[in-house]
Amino acid sequence: MRVALRRPATATYTFLLAAADPSGMEFTEGVYDLPVTLETDDGERVFHPSAVELEDGGLLLVDAGFGHTLDQLEANLDGHGFGLADVEFVLLTHQDGDHVGGLAPLVDRVPDVTVFAHRDDAPAIDGREAPIKGQGDRYPAVPVDVELAGGETFRTAAGPLDVVATPGHTPGHVSLHLPERDVLLAGDALTADDTGLRGPKEHFTPKLSQAIDSVRALADRDPETTLAYHGGLVEHGHGRVADLHDELDADLD
């Protein structure tokens, strides 16, 4: 198994929320937003898996969507000149079904793919434990090939991709930072709406105080642009994540 991974050694802002493009977009060279849509009782919802090009031309897919959105994901990849067979790695930001539900059908199509997840969420993903959310139904279990701890770095065509442990939304939530591109792939550690960048959704975040501490960890990275799985791409400028942390922390008090 070939893994391009390095383990760790021990004001005022203008918000630009990118419109959801059903075909996705390459928002910085080698980094792709791959939105998928789901019809619900409340209308259409958009979710934002993403992909980062690897040095060898393959892809690292960040989150897998739902089982029945795999065709949309494949169409998005095709629009950028890729196919599912180009996916070498899948990195799951956490165990929730809207991120993991598409993993089993993807692995069926691409059996040699390597699956990464944080060690604290891996038991829910691979079936050793039940997911912490949901009503008893679960997505198909899939083995996690490499368990992460946070602090790892992948080598990609877009530069180093750092794994940042951001627990709170789930015990093993991670976010991903591309420092050379000033880009954060937040997962659910941050969200976005038409006002710009927002905090994690309180109703779906069992340990809110811990999740706000995780926003502080992301503020230390000080990205200029964030892709939120719920909300999409936000170009918010430097300093905004730190200010957001302070707002969330004050509201918690």
XYZ file of C-alpha atoms in Angstrom:
253
model
C 0.000 0.000 0.000
C 1.509 3.331 -1.069
C 0.601 6.163 1.271
C 1.879 9.711 0.696
C 1.634 10.606 4.357
C 3.988 12.040 6.948
C 3.253 11.359 10.603
C 3.783 14.154 13.143
C 6.900 14.291 15.331
C 5.687 14.038 18.885
C -11.581 44.411 12.035
C -13.731 44.168 9.000
C -14.093 41.412 6.473
C -15.710 40.997 3.105
C -17.642 37.752 2.800
C -18.081 36.062 -0.543
C -20.166 32.922 -0.486
C -19.711 31.020 -3.719
C -22.930 29.983 -5.410
C -23.490 26.234 -5.490
C -22.466 24.949 -8.910
C -24.052 21.553 -9.566
C -21.023 20.546 -11.643
C -18.530 21.582 -8.974
C -15.460 23.699 -9.491
C -11.700 23.764 -9.153
C -11.487 26.679 -6.722
C -7.716 26.606 -6.431
C -5.374 24.605 -8.623
C -5.696 20.917 -7.844
C -8.513 21.323 -5.269
C -12.102 20.568 -6.269
C -15.505 21.238 -4.726
C -17.777 18.331 -5.743
C -21.289 19.257 -4.546
C -24.053 16.674 -4.413
C -27.743 17.359 -3.854
C -30.438 15.564 -1.913
C -34.186 16.144 -2.031
C -35.720 16.323 1.452
C -39.095 17.275 2.886
C -37.643 20.758 3.391
C -36.444 21.051 -0.194
C -33.147 20.474 -1.922
C -30.018 20.325 0.224
C -26.475 20.620 -1.074
C -23.463 18.865 0.452
C -19.834 19.485 -0.418
C -17.446 16.567 -0.715
C -14.128 17.658 -2.183
C -11.004 16.249 -3.768
C -7.327 17.159 -3.785
C -5.040 16.090 -6.600
C -2.067 13.979 -5.535
C 1.467 14.322 -6.856
C 1.010 11.295 -9.134
C -2.189 12.680 -10.678
C -4.572 10.580 -8.600
C -7.079 11.992 -6.129
C -7.632 12.168 -2.403
C -11.404 12.347 -1.898
C -12.587 14.155 1.228
C -15.874 12.556 2.352
C -18.073 10.295 0.264
C -21.579 11.747 0.466
C -24.590 9.424 0.553
C -24.875 6.057 -1.156
C -27.390 7.379 -3.670
C -25.285 10.464 -4.526
C -22.306 8.492 -5.857
C -23.470 8.999 -9.444
C -23.475 12.768 -8.879
C -19.994 12.577 -7.416
C -18.813 10.559 -10.406
C -20.338 13.084 -12.815
C -18.558 15.930 -11.027
C -15.247 14.096 -11.280
C -15.877 13.452 -14.962
C -16.429 17.168 -15.478
C -12.871 17.759 -14.293
C -11.347 14.981 -16.357
C -11.268 12.333 -13.624
C -13.131 9.127 -12.901
C -13.825 7.119 -9.778
C -10.830 4.948 -10.677
C -8.589 7.986 -10.077
C -9.571 8.069 -6.394
C -6.609 6.555 -4.540
C -7.428 7.756 -1.024
C -10.690 8.561 0.769
C -10.298 10.655 3.902
C -13.426 10.852 6.042
C -13.712 13.960 8.177
C -15.963 12.051 10.571
C -18.464 9.259 11.078
C -21.798 10.920 10.195
C -23.880 9.214 7.519
C -23.945 12.174 5.126
C -20.158 11.857 4.906
C -19.739 8.064 5.030
C -22.893 6.677 3.401
C -21.338 6.719 -0.064
C -18.191 4.900 1.024
C -19.393 1.301 0.602
C -20.623 1.722 -2.990
C -17.452 3.642 -3.823
C -15.252 0.856 -2.433
C -17.312 -1.653 -4.413
C -16.395 0.301 -7.554
C -12.788 1.054 -6.543
C -11.692 -1.841 -4.316
C -8.039 -0.737 -4.089
C -8.873 2.638 -2.531
C -7.239 3.381 0.845
C -9.627 4.680 3.533
C -8.430 7.090 6.232
C -10.323 8.256 9.339
C -9.489 9.415 12.832
C -8.992 6.588 15.308
C -11.824 7.872 17.522
C -14.390 7.643 14.702
C -13.026 4.558 12.944
C -14.988 2.084 15.144
C -18.289 3.631 14.018
C -17.221 3.570 10.375
C -16.003 -0.029 10.363
C -18.913 -1.414 12.396
C -17.255 -2.108 15.740
C -19.511 0.528 17.301
C -22.777 2.225 16.398
C -22.564 5.782 15.067
C -23.277 8.314 17.795
C -26.106 9.913 15.770
C -29.111 8.521 13.947
C -32.155 6.461 14.827
C -30.589 3.009 14.812
C -30.236 2.697 11.043
C -26.671 2.860 9.865
C -24.711 3.002 6.635
C -22.856 -0.149 5.518
C -19.684 -0.667 7.535
C -16.377 -0.408 5.660
C -12.899 -1.128 7.062
C -10.674 1.862 7.792
C -7.216 1.122 6.396
C -5.307 3.879 8.189
C -6.382 5.401 11.510
C -5.301 9.005 12.007
C -4.498 10.859 15.215
C -4.253 14.412 13.873
C -1.007 16.077 12.891
C -0.382 13.954 9.801
C 0.523 15.552 6.480
C -0.286 14.272 2.992
C 1.859 15.277 0.019
C -0.383 16.617 -2.738
C -0.099 18.552 -5.980
C -1.551 21.522 -4.062
C 1.207 21.333 -1.449
C 1.104 19.843 2.046
C -2.326 18.814 3.317
C -2.350 18.900 7.118
C -4.770 16.849 9.204
C -6.119 18.941 12.104
C -7.983 17.155 14.898
C -11.224 19.094 15.495
C -13.316 17.025 17.931
C -16.692 18.083 19.284
C -19.054 17.507 16.380
C -17.944 13.885 16.729
C -15.128 12.452 18.873
C -12.852 11.935 15.880
C -13.706 14.849 13.621
C -10.831 16.191 11.517
C -10.420 19.183 9.239
C -7.792 19.615 6.517
C -5.557 22.616 5.888
C -3.623 23.466 2.731
C -1.228 26.140 4.035
C 0.336 26.924 0.647
C -3.133 27.677 -0.738
C -4.541 29.332 2.420
C -7.477 26.903 2.166
C -9.328 24.996 4.882
C -11.509 21.962 4.179
C -13.557 22.239 7.356
C -15.870 19.240 7.247
C -18.560 20.091 9.822
C -16.247 21.937 12.226
C -17.449 25.112 10.487
C -20.532 25.797 8.379
C -21.587 28.584 6.034
C -24.741 30.413 5.056
C -25.615 33.499 3.042
C -24.034 35.712 5.717
C -20.662 33.946 5.500
C -18.768 31.622 7.787
C -20.570 30.188 10.805
C -19.830 27.793 13.647
C -20.776 24.124 13.915
C -24.485 23.345 13.991
C -25.358 23.185 17.682
C -28.181 20.656 17.333
C -25.839 18.132 15.695
C -22.806 18.805 17.889
C -22.916 16.760 21.113
C -19.894 18.469 22.685
C -20.297 22.099 21.703
C -17.666 23.487 24.075
C -15.088 21.081 22.657
C -16.162 21.986 19.126
C -15.611 25.675 19.888
C -12.140 24.832 21.190
C -11.593 23.152 17.826
C -12.557 26.384 16.061
C -9.726 27.972 18.045
C -7.347 25.354 16.623
C -8.525 26.279 13.130
C -8.115 29.975 13.917
C -4.467 29.268 14.660
C -4.194 28.107 11.032
C -5.759 31.410 9.878
C -7.024 30.330 6.447
C -8.246 32.864 3.930
C -10.798 30.544 2.297
C -12.923 27.750 3.769
C -14.918 24.997 2.135
C -17.655 23.933 4.561
C -19.423 20.625 3.893
C -22.670 22.397 4.786
C -22.667 25.756 3.046
C -19.888 25.559 0.502
C -17.020 27.897 -0.286
C -16.449 31.124 1.636
C -13.664 33.604 0.905
C -13.611 35.328 4.280
C -10.098 36.711 4.609
C -7.520 36.302 7.318
C -8.601 36.713 10.929
C -12.235 35.745 10.419
C -11.964 32.290 11.998
C -10.396 33.826 15.113
C -13.191 36.377 15.359
C -15.763 33.639 14.847
C -14.218 31.642 17.679
C -14.474 34.649 19.992
C -18.130 35.153 19.024
C -18.967 31.495 19.646
C -17.064 31.436 22.912
C -18.878 34.552 24.152
C -22.257 33.048 23.230
C -21.368 29.868 25.121
C -20.682 31.855 28.279
